[in-house]
Amino acid sequence: MKALGEAGATVVDAFGELPAAVVEILKRMQGQSLMSETDKNAVWNTALTCVEPNRVAVRGYDIAELMGRVSFGAAVYLILTSELPSPQIARLMDAILVASIDHGATPPSALAARTVASTGASLSASVAAGIMSINRHHGGAIEDCARQLKKIADRATKESISLDEAAARTLAAMKEAGDRMPGFGHRYHIKDPRTARLFTLAREAGVDGPHMKAARAVEKSFADAKKPLPINVDGAIGAILADLGMNPAMFNGIFMIARTPGLVAHVIEEQTREKPMRRIDPVKHGYDGPPPRNISE
């Protein structure tokens, strides 16, 4: 009881001795309050970020300590999932964000941002226009593909069939209904160069769950039907994020996070290089930036 007294605790003798672990906790709590007055008087709460005088903590981690120690991808993973990823998963998250940073001036988000920028609108309004165009048919394939892959994996388990058979049956039903499998095929790429790199990094991080396996089964089913439709970057990201256990409802948001720097660059270029209120051709444009460059190993 002496230890409890030193810890500033008030107890009833009839309770007898408390475990040493409890005593230790009480000692650490000495002079501390479990909740601040602001917290006590709160009418609603958030589990994301705590802001106090001279301290900002994201999911419990002091943001000043995170700075310079964790990558942006790791920080995104932290705020979305509440946990810091392993170094391998952090590297994978960084790669996912880099993979979607931009895809030229033809996607709807870039065209929308440039069109609004050409009117003289602010940077925030122009970028917002681009973000608002990211929806079911632009970026949404990440979430939609993940959900379809889960259905295929669940079907294989429920019907006691192979993933290949589950994929074939699901694709046949989608074709009959006039639906398309999201996350496969691409307007430009016969083989999306970003997909192979993401899958390599995923394997290096030990990520290869039911969604990635189902994706391979879908790709095989298309090939067997002599209509090869390789998985594109959206499908790869959806499969990987789902196998990381992340909520598909946030996948479109992750795409927005990744694409925002590209939209900022498009807006600035539009307003510094082009004439205001121009008629923007969505197809007939060229590239005159730096020639192909390599990263020094």
PDB file of C-alpha atoms in Angstrom:
ATOM      1  CA  MET A   1       0.000   0.000   0.000  1.00  0.00           C
ATOM      2  CA  LYS A   2       2.989   2.271   0.551  1.00  0.00           C
ATOM      3  CA  ALA A   3       3.832   2.117  -3.158  1.00  0.00           C
ATOM      4  CA  LEU A   4       0.301   3.116  -4.041  1.00  0.00           C
ATOM      5  CA  GLY A   5       0.493   6.025  -1.660  1.00  0.00           C
ATOM      6  CA  GLU A   6       3.705   7.172  -3.308  1.00  0.00           C
ATOM      7  CA  ALA A   7       1.946   6.950  -6.650  1.00  0.00           C
ATOM      8  CA  GLY A   8      -0.717   9.317  -5.391  1.00  0.00           C
ATOM      9  CA  ALA A   9      -3.456   6.685  -5.396  1.00  0.00           C
ATOM     10  CA  THR A  10      -6.291   6.395  -2.902  1.00  0.00           C
ATOM     11  CA  VAL A  11      -7.378   2.833  -2.199  1.00  0.00           C
ATOM     12  CA  VAL A  12      -9.454   0.901   0.328  1.00  0.00           C
ATOM     13  CA  ASP A  13      -7.445  -1.447   2.528  1.00  0.00           C
ATOM     14  CA  ALA A  14     -10.018  -4.189   2.068  1.00  0.00           C
ATOM     15  CA  PHE A  15      -8.889  -4.531  -1.540  1.00  0.00           C
ATOM     16  CA  GLY A  16      -5.549  -5.862  -0.367  1.00  0.00           C
ATOM     17  CA  GLU A  17      -2.363  -5.724  -2.416  1.00  0.00           C
ATOM     18  CA  LEU A  18      -2.727  -4.865  -6.095  1.00  0.00           C
ATOM     19  CA  PRO A  19      -0.508  -6.467  -8.755  1.00  0.00           C
ATOM     20  CA  ALA A  20       2.896  -4.894  -9.263  1.00  0.00           C
ATOM     21  CA  ALA A  21       1.967  -3.973 -12.852  1.00  0.00           C
ATOM     22  CA  VAL A  22      -0.936  -1.871 -11.584  1.00  0.00           C
ATOM     23  CA  VAL A  23       1.290  -0.169  -9.078  1.00  0.00           C
ATOM     24  CA  GLU A  24       3.780   0.647 -11.831  1.00  0.00           C
ATOM     25  CA  ILE A  25       1.038   2.149 -14.008  1.00  0.00           C
ATOM     26  CA  LEU A  26      -0.161   4.297 -11.125  1.00  0.00           C
ATOM     27  CA  LYS A  27       3.373   5.498 -10.525  1.00  0.00           C
ATOM     28  CA  ARG A  28       3.696   6.583 -14.150  1.00  0.00           C
ATOM     29  CA  MET A  29       0.351   8.370 -13.877  1.00  0.00           C
ATOM     30  CA  GLN A  30       1.454  10.398 -10.861  1.00  0.00           C
ATOM     31  CA  GLY A  31       0.739  14.025 -11.496  1.00  0.00           C
ATOM     32  CA  GLN A  32      -0.934  13.224 -14.803  1.00  0.00           C
ATOM     33  CA  SER A  33      -4.559  13.314 -15.784  1.00  0.00           C
ATOM     34  CA  LEU A  34      -5.991  10.723 -18.111  1.00  0.00           C
ATOM     35  CA  MET A  35      -7.961  13.418 -19.910  1.00  0.00           C
ATOM     36  CA  SER A  36      -7.430  17.132 -20.351  1.00  0.00           C
ATOM     37  CA  GLU A  37     -10.186  19.566 -19.498  1.00  0.00           C
ATOM     38  CA  THR A  38     -10.755  20.053 -23.240  1.00  0.00           C
ATOM     39  CA  ASP A  39     -11.172  16.312 -23.702  1.00  0.00           C
ATOM     40  CA  LYS A  40     -13.515  16.064 -20.725  1.00  0.00           C
ATOM     41  CA  ASN A  41     -15.743  18.797 -22.139  1.00  0.00           C
ATOM     42  CA  ALA A  42     -15.680  17.526 -25.726  1.00  0.00           C
ATOM     43  CA  VAL A  43     -18.987  16.794 -27.448  1.00  0.00           C
ATOM     44  CA  TRP A  44     -17.319  14.622 -30.100  1.00  0.00           C
ATOM     45  CA  ASN A  45     -13.947  12.948 -30.563  1.00  0.00           C
ATOM     46  CA  THR A  46     -11.411  12.074 -33.235  1.00  0.00           C
ATOM     47  CA  ALA A  47      -8.852   9.266 -33.120  1.00  0.00           C
ATOM     48  CA  LEU A  48      -6.671  10.796 -35.834  1.00  0.00           C
ATOM     49  CA  THR A  49      -4.629  13.707 -34.533  1.00  0.00           C
ATOM     50  CA  CYS A  50      -4.127  15.276 -31.125  1.00  0.00           C
ATOM     51  CA  VAL A  51      -3.044  18.915 -31.090  1.00  0.00           C
ATOM     52  CA  GLU A  52      -1.753  20.322 -27.819  1.00  0.00           C
ATOM     53  CA  PRO A  53       0.466  23.296 -27.002  1.00  0.00           C
ATOM     54  CA  ASN A  54       3.869  22.621 -28.578  1.00  0.00           C
ATOM     55  CA  ARG A  55       2.885  19.115 -29.708  1.00  0.00           C
ATOM     56  CA  VAL A  56       1.087  17.510 -32.655  1.00  0.00           C
ATOM     57  CA  ALA A  57       0.560  13.753 -32.560  1.00  0.00           C
ATOM     58  CA  VAL A  58      -0.794  11.668 -35.460  1.00  0.00           C
ATOM     59  CA  ARG A  59      -2.295   8.386 -34.268  1.00  0.00           C
ATOM     60  CA  GLY A  60      -0.282   8.846 -31.071  1.00  0.00           C
ATOM     61  CA  TYR A  61       3.061   9.491 -32.780  1.00  0.00           C
ATOM     62  CA  ASP A  62       4.680  12.896 -32.299  1.00  0.00           C
ATOM     63  CA  ILE A  63       4.783  14.355 -35.789  1.00  0.00           C
ATOM     64  CA  ALA A  64       8.110  16.080 -35.084  1.00  0.00           C
ATOM     65  CA  GLU A  65       9.608  12.641 -34.393  1.00  0.00           C
ATOM     66  CA  LEU A  66       8.084  11.231 -37.587  1.00  0.00           C
ATOM     67  CA  MET A  67       9.571  14.025 -39.694  1.00  0.00           C
ATOM     68  CA  GLY A  68      12.761  12.904 -41.373  1.00  0.00           C
ATOM     69  CA  ARG A  69      12.326   9.383 -40.011  1.00  0.00           C
ATOM     70  CA  VAL A  70       9.379   8.035 -41.988  1.00  0.00           C
ATOM     71  CA  SER A  71       8.495   8.526 -45.650  1.00  0.00           C
ATOM     72  CA  PHE A  72       5.345  10.186 -46.917  1.00  0.00           C
ATOM     73  CA  GLY A  73       3.980   6.789 -47.955  1.00  0.00           C
ATOM     74  CA  ALA A  74       4.496   5.500 -44.423  1.00  0.00           C
ATOM     75  CA  ALA A  75       2.752   8.565 -42.995  1.00  0.00           C
ATOM     76  CA  VAL A  76      -0.207   8.053 -45.337  1.00  0.00           C
ATOM     77  CA  TYR A  77      -0.409   4.417 -44.256  1.00  0.00           C
ATOM     78  CA  LEU A  78      -0.244   5.490 -40.601  1.00  0.00           C
ATOM     79  CA  ILE A  79      -3.041   8.043 -40.727  1.00  0.00           C
ATOM     80  CA  LEU A  80      -5.296   5.713 -42.738  1.00  0.00           C
ATOM     81  CA  THR A  81      -4.712   2.516 -40.756  1.00  0.00           C
ATOM     82  CA  SER A  82      -3.538   3.775 -37.328  1.00  0.00           C
ATOM     83  CA  GLU A  83      -0.290   1.783 -37.520  1.00  0.00           C
ATOM     84  CA  LEU A  84       3.191   2.484 -38.866  1.00  0.00           C
ATOM     85  CA  PRO A  85       4.122   0.054 -41.643  1.00  0.00           C
ATOM     86  CA  SER A  86       7.257  -2.046 -41.803  1.00  0.00           C
ATOM     87  CA  PRO A  87      10.082  -0.561 -43.914  1.00  0.00           C
ATOM     88  CA  GLN A  88       9.142  -2.917 -46.773  1.00  0.00           C
ATOM     89  CA  ILE A  89       5.458  -1.938 -46.680  1.00  0.00           C
ATOM     90  CA  ALA A  90       6.430   1.737 -46.428  1.00  0.00           C
ATOM     91  CA  ARG A  91       8.527   1.327 -49.570  1.00  0.00           C
ATOM     92  CA  LEU A  92       5.567  -0.331 -51.269  1.00  0.00           C
ATOM     93  CA  MET A  93       3.241   2.524 -50.263  1.00  0.00           C
ATOM     94  CA  ASP A  94       5.749   5.041 -51.629  1.00  0.00           C
ATOM     95  CA  ALA A  95       5.822   3.137 -54.925  1.00  0.00           C
ATOM     96  CA  ILE A  96       2.016   3.140 -55.126  1.00  0.00           C
ATOM     97  CA  LEU A  97       1.917   6.919 -54.680  1.00  0.00           C
ATOM     98  CA  VAL A  98       4.693   7.445 -57.230  1.00  0.00           C
ATOM     99  CA  ALA A  99       2.977   5.117 -59.725  1.00  0.00           C
ATOM    100  CA  SER A 100      -0.108   7.344 -59.842  1.00  0.00           C
ATOM    101  CA  ILE A 101       1.487  10.780 -59.568  1.00  0.00           C
ATOM    102  CA  ASP A 102       0.592  11.650 -63.178  1.00  0.00           C
ATOM    103  CA  HIS A 103      -0.423  10.057 -66.467  1.00  0.00           C
ATOM    104  CA  GLY A 104      -0.111  12.920 -68.910  1.00  0.00           C
ATOM    105  CA  ALA A 105      -2.502  15.660 -69.955  1.00  0.00           C
ATOM    106  CA  THR A 106      -5.266  13.437 -71.334  1.00  0.00           C
ATOM    107  CA  PRO A 107      -6.931  11.995 -68.175  1.00  0.00           C
ATOM    108  CA  PRO A 108     -10.153  13.789 -67.168  1.00  0.00           C
ATOM    109  CA  SER A 109      -8.600  15.135 -63.976  1.00  0.00           C
ATOM    110  CA  ALA A 110      -5.738  16.843 -65.826  1.00  0.00           C
ATOM    111  CA  LEU A 111      -8.036  18.221 -68.526  1.00  0.00           C
ATOM    112  CA  ALA A 112     -10.492  19.515 -65.921  1.00  0.00           C
ATOM    113  CA  ALA A 113      -7.728  21.171 -63.899  1.00  0.00           C
ATOM    114  CA  ARG A 114      -6.169  22.765 -66.984  1.00  0.00           C
ATOM    115  CA  THR A 115      -9.528  23.971 -68.308  1.00  0.00           C
ATOM    116  CA  VAL A 116     -10.399  25.696 -65.048  1.00  0.00           C
ATOM    117  CA  ALA A 117      -6.851  27.049 -64.743  1.00  0.00           C
ATOM    118  CA  SER A 118      -7.124  28.602 -68.197  1.00  0.00           C
ATOM    119  CA  THR A 119      -9.977  30.798 -66.935  1.00  0.00           C
ATOM    120  CA  GLY A 120      -7.666  32.456 -64.426  1.00  0.00           C
ATOM    121  CA  ALA A 121      -9.037  30.521 -61.479  1.00  0.00           C
ATOM    122  CA  SER A 122      -6.942  30.033 -58.349  1.00  0.00           C
ATOM    123  CA  LEU A 123      -4.641  27.073 -57.833  1.00  0.00           C
ATOM    124  CA  SER A 124      -6.970  25.585 -55.233  1.00  0.00           C
ATOM    125  CA  ALA A 125     -10.048  25.897 -57.465  1.00  0.00           C
ATOM    126  CA  SER A 126      -8.229  24.426 -60.461  1.00  0.00           C
ATOM    127  CA  VAL A 127      -6.807  21.479 -58.535  1.00  0.00           C
ATOM    128  CA  ALA A 128     -10.189  20.939 -56.883  1.00  0.00           C
ATOM    129  CA  ALA A 129     -11.766  20.648 -60.336  1.00  0.00           C
ATOM    130  CA  GLY A 130      -9.291  17.898 -61.161  1.00  0.00           C
ATOM    131  CA  ILE A 131      -9.914  16.110 -57.872  1.00  0.00           C
ATOM    132  CA  MET A 132     -13.678  16.298 -58.346  1.00  0.00           C
ATOM    133  CA  SER A 133     -13.365  14.468 -61.668  1.00  0.00           C
ATOM    134  CA  ILE A 134     -11.794  11.467 -59.925  1.00  0.00           C
ATOM    135  CA  ASN A 135     -14.725   9.172 -59.497  1.00  0.00           C
ATOM    136  CA  ARG A 136     -16.093   5.796 -60.517  1.00  0.00           C
ATOM    137  CA  HIS A 137     -14.727   5.854 -64.076  1.00  0.00           C
ATOM    138  CA  HIS A 138     -11.468   7.674 -63.313  1.00  0.00           C
ATOM    139  CA  GLY A 139      -9.507   6.166 -60.452  1.00  0.00           C
ATOM    140  CA  GLY A 140     -12.490   4.182 -59.250  1.00  0.00           C
ATOM    141  CA  ALA A 141     -11.176   0.998 -60.845  1.00  0.00           C
ATOM    142  CA  ILE A 142      -8.828   0.602 -57.871  1.00  0.00           C
ATOM    143  CA  GLU A 143     -11.696   0.092 -55.442  1.00  0.00           C
ATOM    144  CA  ASP A 144     -13.955  -1.722 -57.905  1.00  0.00           C
ATOM    145  CA  CYS A 145     -11.221  -4.169 -58.877  1.00  0.00           C
ATOM    146  CA  ALA A 146     -10.410  -4.937 -55.243  1.00  0.00           C
ATOM    147  CA  ARG A 147     -14.058  -5.696 -54.516  1.00  0.00           C
ATOM    148  CA  GLN A 148     -14.402  -7.950 -57.558  1.00  0.00           C
ATOM    149  CA  LEU A 149     -11.222  -9.813 -56.670  1.00  0.00           C
ATOM    150  CA  LYS A 150     -12.587 -10.417 -53.175  1.00  0.00           C
ATOM    151  CA  LYS A 151     -15.787 -11.836 -54.673  1.00  0.00           C
ATOM    152  CA  ILE A 152     -13.732 -14.219 -56.800  1.00  0.00           C
ATOM    153  CA  ALA A 153     -11.636 -15.347 -53.831  1.00  0.00           C
ATOM    154  CA  ASP A 154     -14.744 -15.772 -51.687  1.00  0.00           C
ATOM    155  CA  ARG A 155     -16.466 -17.708 -54.458  1.00  0.00           C
ATOM    156  CA  ALA A 156     -13.569 -20.114 -54.747  1.00  0.00           C
ATOM    157  CA  THR A 157     -13.817 -20.835 -51.028  1.00  0.00           C
ATOM    158  CA  LYS A 158     -17.606 -21.016 -50.885  1.00  0.00           C
ATOM    159  CA  GLU A 159     -17.976 -23.276 -53.929  1.00  0.00           C
ATOM    160  CA  SER A 160     -14.846 -25.314 -53.173  1.00  0.00           C
ATOM    161  CA  ILE A 161     -13.349 -24.587 -56.578  1.00  0.00           C
ATOM    162  CA  SER A 162      -9.994 -23.271 -57.736  1.00  0.00           C
ATOM    163  CA  LEU A 163      -9.322 -19.570 -58.140  1.00  0.00           C
ATOM    164  CA  ASP A 164      -8.946 -20.163 -61.880  1.00  0.00           C
ATOM    165  CA  GLU A 165     -12.430 -21.683 -62.069  1.00  0.00           C
ATOM    166  CA  ALA A 166     -13.922 -18.964 -59.865  1.00  0.00           C
ATOM    167  CA  ALA A 167     -12.375 -16.301 -62.088  1.00  0.00           C
ATOM    168  CA  ALA A 168     -13.643 -17.964 -65.267  1.00  0.00           C
ATOM    169  CA  ARG A 169     -17.194 -18.282 -63.925  1.00  0.00           C
ATOM    170  CA  THR A 170     -17.229 -14.711 -62.632  1.00  0.00           C
ATOM    171  CA  LEU A 171     -15.951 -13.269 -65.915  1.00  0.00           C
ATOM    172  CA  ALA A 172     -18.506 -15.302 -67.878  1.00  0.00           C
ATOM    173  CA  ALA A 173     -21.317 -13.950 -65.707  1.00  0.00           C
ATOM    174  CA  MET A 174     -20.021 -10.388 -66.058  1.00  0.00           C
ATOM    175  CA  LYS A 175     -19.808 -10.741 -69.827  1.00  0.00           C
ATOM    176  CA  GLU A 176     -23.383 -12.039 -70.004  1.00  0.00           C
ATOM    177  CA  ALA A 177     -24.545  -9.082 -67.916  1.00  0.00           C
ATOM    178  CA  GLY A 178     -22.642  -6.638 -70.128  1.00  0.00           C
ATOM    179  CA  ASP A 179     -20.222  -5.689 -67.359  1.00  0.00           C
ATOM    180  CA  ARG A 180     -16.454  -5.242 -67.619  1.00  0.00           C
ATOM    181  CA  MET A 181     -13.825  -6.403 -65.177  1.00  0.00           C
ATOM    182  CA  PRO A 182     -12.298  -3.243 -63.678  1.00  0.00           C
ATOM    183  CA  GLY A 183      -8.548  -2.956 -63.386  1.00  0.00           C
ATOM    184  CA  PHE A 184      -7.690  -4.902 -66.549  1.00  0.00           C
ATOM    185  CA  GLY A 185      -6.651  -3.570 -69.950  1.00  0.00           C
ATOM    186  CA  HIS A 186      -5.517  -0.046 -70.762  1.00  0.00           C
ATOM    187  CA  ARG A 187      -6.085   2.642 -73.376  1.00  0.00           C
ATOM    188  CA  TYR A 188      -2.364   2.933 -74.111  1.00  0.00           C
ATOM    189  CA  HIS A 189      -0.450   0.082 -72.563  1.00  0.00           C
ATOM    190  CA  ILE A 190      -0.547  -3.498 -73.782  1.00  0.00           C
ATOM    191  CA  LYS A 191       1.465  -4.282 -70.663  1.00  0.00           C
ATOM    192  CA  ASP A 192       1.346  -1.574 -68.023  1.00  0.00           C
ATOM    193  CA  PRO A 193       5.003  -0.968 -67.024  1.00  0.00           C
ATOM    194  CA  ARG A 194       4.009   0.110 -63.522  1.00  0.00           C
ATOM    195  CA  THR A 195       2.207  -3.136 -62.690  1.00  0.00           C
ATOM    196  CA  ALA A 196       5.214  -5.448 -62.862  1.00  0.00           C
ATOM    197  CA  ARG A 197       7.248  -3.113 -60.644  1.00  0.00           C
ATOM    198  CA  LEU A 198       4.496  -2.911 -58.021  1.00  0.00           C
ATOM    199  CA  PHE A 199       4.076  -6.674 -57.927  1.00  0.00           C
ATOM    200  CA  THR A 200       7.844  -7.106 -57.549  1.00  0.00           C
ATOM    201  CA  LEU A 201       7.909  -4.708 -54.603  1.00  0.00           C
ATOM    202  CA  ALA A 202       4.852  -6.417 -53.114  1.00  0.00           C
ATOM    203  CA  ARG A 203       6.549  -9.814 -53.250  1.00  0.00           C
ATOM    204  CA  GLU A 204       9.686  -8.339 -51.689  1.00  0.00           C
ATOM    205  CA  ALA A 205       7.472  -7.036 -48.871  1.00  0.00           C
ATOM    206  CA  GLY A 206       5.900 -10.467 -48.400  1.00  0.00           C
ATOM    207  CA  VAL A 207       2.525  -9.372 -49.776  1.00  0.00           C
ATOM    208  CA  ASP A 208       0.776 -11.950 -51.926  1.00  0.00           C
ATOM    209  CA  GLY A 209      -2.680 -12.643 -50.558  1.00  0.00           C
ATOM    210  CA  PRO A 210      -6.008 -13.756 -52.024  1.00  0.00           C
ATOM    211  CA  HIS A 211      -6.586 -10.560 -54.013  1.00  0.00           C
ATOM    212  CA  MET A 212      -3.259 -10.749 -55.863  1.00  0.00           C
ATOM    213  CA  LYS A 213      -3.773 -14.470 -56.462  1.00  0.00           C
ATOM    214  CA  ALA A 214      -7.284 -13.787 -57.787  1.00  0.00           C
ATOM    215  CA  ALA A 215      -5.832 -11.098 -60.065  1.00  0.00           C
ATOM    216  CA  ARG A 216      -3.461 -13.618 -61.594  1.00  0.00           C
ATOM    217  CA  ALA A 217      -6.377 -16.025 -62.064  1.00  0.00           C
ATOM    218  CA  VAL A 218      -8.365 -13.328 -63.888  1.00  0.00           C
ATOM    219  CA  GLU A 219      -5.394 -12.517 -66.115  1.00  0.00           C
ATOM    220  CA  LYS A 220      -5.019 -16.226 -66.926  1.00  0.00           C
ATOM    221  CA  SER A 221      -8.723 -16.519 -67.723  1.00  0.00           C
ATOM    222  CA  PHE A 222      -8.501 -13.669 -70.210  1.00  0.00           C
ATOM    223  CA  ALA A 223      -5.430 -15.264 -71.800  1.00  0.00           C
ATOM    224  CA  ASP A 224      -7.145 -18.658 -72.032  1.00  0.00           C
ATOM    225  CA  ALA A 225     -10.061 -16.992 -73.816  1.00  0.00           C
ATOM    226  CA  LYS A 226      -7.555 -15.574 -76.328  1.00  0.00           C
ATOM    227  CA  LYS A 227      -8.473 -12.048 -75.242  1.00  0.00           C
ATOM    228  CA  PRO A 228      -5.417 -11.065 -73.213  1.00  0.00           C
ATOM    229  CA  LEU A 229      -6.201  -8.192 -70.868  1.00  0.00           C
ATOM    230  CA  PRO A 230      -3.279  -7.759 -68.480  1.00  0.00           C
ATOM    231  CA  ILE A 231      -3.893  -6.166 -65.116  1.00  0.00           C
ATOM    232  CA  ASN A 232      -3.258  -2.436 -65.196  1.00  0.00           C
ATOM    233  CA  VAL A 233      -1.830  -0.190 -62.496  1.00  0.00           C
ATOM    234  CA  ASP A 234      -5.256   0.477 -60.958  1.00  0.00           C
ATOM    235  CA  GLY A 235      -5.954  -3.233 -60.647  1.00  0.00           C
ATOM    236  CA  ALA A 236      -2.502  -3.885 -59.221  1.00  0.00           C
ATOM    237  CA  ILE A 237      -2.897  -1.142 -56.624  1.00  0.00           C
ATOM    238  CA  GLY A 238      -6.352  -2.399 -55.684  1.00  0.00           C
ATOM    239  CA  ALA A 239      -5.122  -5.974 -55.244  1.00  0.00           C
ATOM    240  CA  ILE A 240      -2.081  -4.930 -53.212  1.00  0.00           C
ATOM    241  CA  LEU A 241      -3.896  -2.488 -50.930  1.00  0.00           C
ATOM    242  CA  ALA A 242      -6.619  -5.062 -50.296  1.00  0.00           C
ATOM    243  CA  ASP A 243      -4.017  -7.701 -49.422  1.00  0.00           C
ATOM    244  CA  LEU A 244      -2.526  -5.181 -47.001  1.00  0.00           C
ATOM    245  CA  GLY A 245      -5.890  -5.263 -45.242  1.00  0.00           C
ATOM    246  CA  MET A 246      -6.850  -1.695 -46.061  1.00  0.00           C
ATOM    247  CA  ASN A 247     -10.476  -0.627 -46.454  1.00  0.00           C
ATOM    248  CA  PRO A 248     -11.440  -0.387 -50.169  1.00  0.00           C
ATOM    249  CA  ALA A 249     -13.568   2.666 -49.353  1.00  0.00           C
ATOM    250  CA  MET A 250     -10.351   4.695 -49.055  1.00  0.00           C
ATOM    251  CA  PHE A 251      -8.715   3.501 -52.289  1.00  0.00           C
ATOM    252  CA  ASN A 252     -10.077   6.316 -54.448  1.00  0.00           C
ATOM    253  CA  GLY A 253      -8.760   8.702 -51.813  1.00  0.00           C
ATOM    254  CA  ILE A 254      -5.293   7.184 -52.060  1.00  0.00           C
ATOM    255  CA  PHE A 255      -5.436   7.798 -55.811  1.00  0.00           C
ATOM    256  CA  MET A 256      -6.376  11.439 -55.111  1.00  0.00           C
ATOM    257  CA  ILE A 257      -3.429  11.791 -52.741  1.00  0.00           C
ATOM    258  CA  ALA A 258      -1.074  10.421 -55.378  1.00  0.00           C
ATOM    259  CA  ARG A 259      -2.459  12.461 -58.283  1.00  0.00           C
ATOM    260  CA  THR A 260      -2.560  15.860 -56.519  1.00  0.00           C
ATOM    261  CA  PRO A 261       1.113  16.827 -57.186  1.00  0.00           C
ATOM    262  CA  GLY A 262       0.585  16.099 -60.883  1.00  0.00           C
ATOM    263  CA  LEU A 263      -2.523  18.277 -60.941  1.00  0.00           C
ATOM    264  CA  VAL A 264      -0.633  21.124 -59.267  1.00  0.00           C
ATOM    265  CA  ALA A 265       2.066  20.863 -61.940  1.00  0.00           C
ATOM    266  CA  HIS A 266      -0.525  20.873 -64.756  1.00  0.00           C
ATOM    267  CA  VAL A 267      -2.239  23.970 -63.338  1.00  0.00           C
ATOM    268  CA  ILE A 268       1.017  25.905 -62.925  1.00  0.00           C
ATOM    269  CA  GLU A 269       2.173  24.944 -66.430  1.00  0.00           C
ATOM    270  CA  GLU A 270      -1.184  25.912 -67.942  1.00  0.00           C
ATOM    271  CA  GLN A 271      -1.169  29.346 -66.325  1.00  0.00           C
ATOM    272  CA  THR A 272       2.488  30.134 -67.016  1.00  0.00           C
ATOM    273  CA  ARG A 273       2.882  28.639 -70.474  1.00  0.00           C
ATOM    274  CA  GLU A 274      -0.460  28.823 -72.279  1.00  0.00           C
ATOM    275  CA  LYS A 275      -2.818  31.634 -73.257  1.00  0.00           C
ATOM    276  CA  PRO A 276      -5.920  32.159 -71.114  1.00  0.00           C
ATOM    277  CA  MET A 277      -9.251  30.696 -72.231  1.00  0.00           C
ATOM    278  CA  ARG A 278      -7.666  28.542 -74.928  1.00  0.00           C
ATOM    279  CA  ARG A 279      -9.462  25.644 -76.534  1.00  0.00           C
ATOM    280  CA  ILE A 280      -7.688  22.625 -75.054  1.00  0.00           C
ATOM    281  CA  ASP A 281      -7.453  19.701 -77.463  1.00  0.00           C
ATOM    282  CA  PRO A 282      -7.750  16.504 -75.399  1.00  0.00           C
ATOM    283  CA  VAL A 283      -5.648  14.450 -77.813  1.00  0.00           C
ATOM    284  CA  LYS A 284      -3.423  16.476 -80.138  1.00  0.00           C
ATOM    285  CA  HIS A 285      -0.607  17.585 -77.914  1.00  0.00           C
ATOM    286  CA  GLY A 286       3.070  16.702 -77.730  1.00  0.00           C
ATOM    287  CA  TYR A 287       5.828  16.417 -75.169  1.00  0.00           C
ATOM    288  CA  ASP A 288       8.870  18.702 -75.132  1.00  0.00           C
ATOM    289  CA  GLY A 289      10.196  18.099 -71.629  1.00  0.00           C
ATOM    290  CA  PRO A 290      13.520  16.510 -70.621  1.00  0.00           C
ATOM    291  CA  PRO A 291      14.661  13.491 -72.671  1.00  0.00           C
ATOM    292  CA  PRO A 292      14.681  10.029 -71.048  1.00  0.00           C
ATOM    293  CA  ARG A 293      16.821  10.038 -67.918  1.00  0.00           C
ATOM    294  CA  ASN A 294      18.002   7.323 -65.544  1.00  0.00           C
ATOM    295  CA  ILE A 295      18.382   7.363 -61.790  1.00  0.00           C
ATOM    296  CA  SER A 296      22.007   6.911 -60.728  1.00  0.00           C
ATOM    297  CA  GLU A 297      22.273   3.683 -58.768  1.00  0.00           C
TER     298      GLU A 297
END
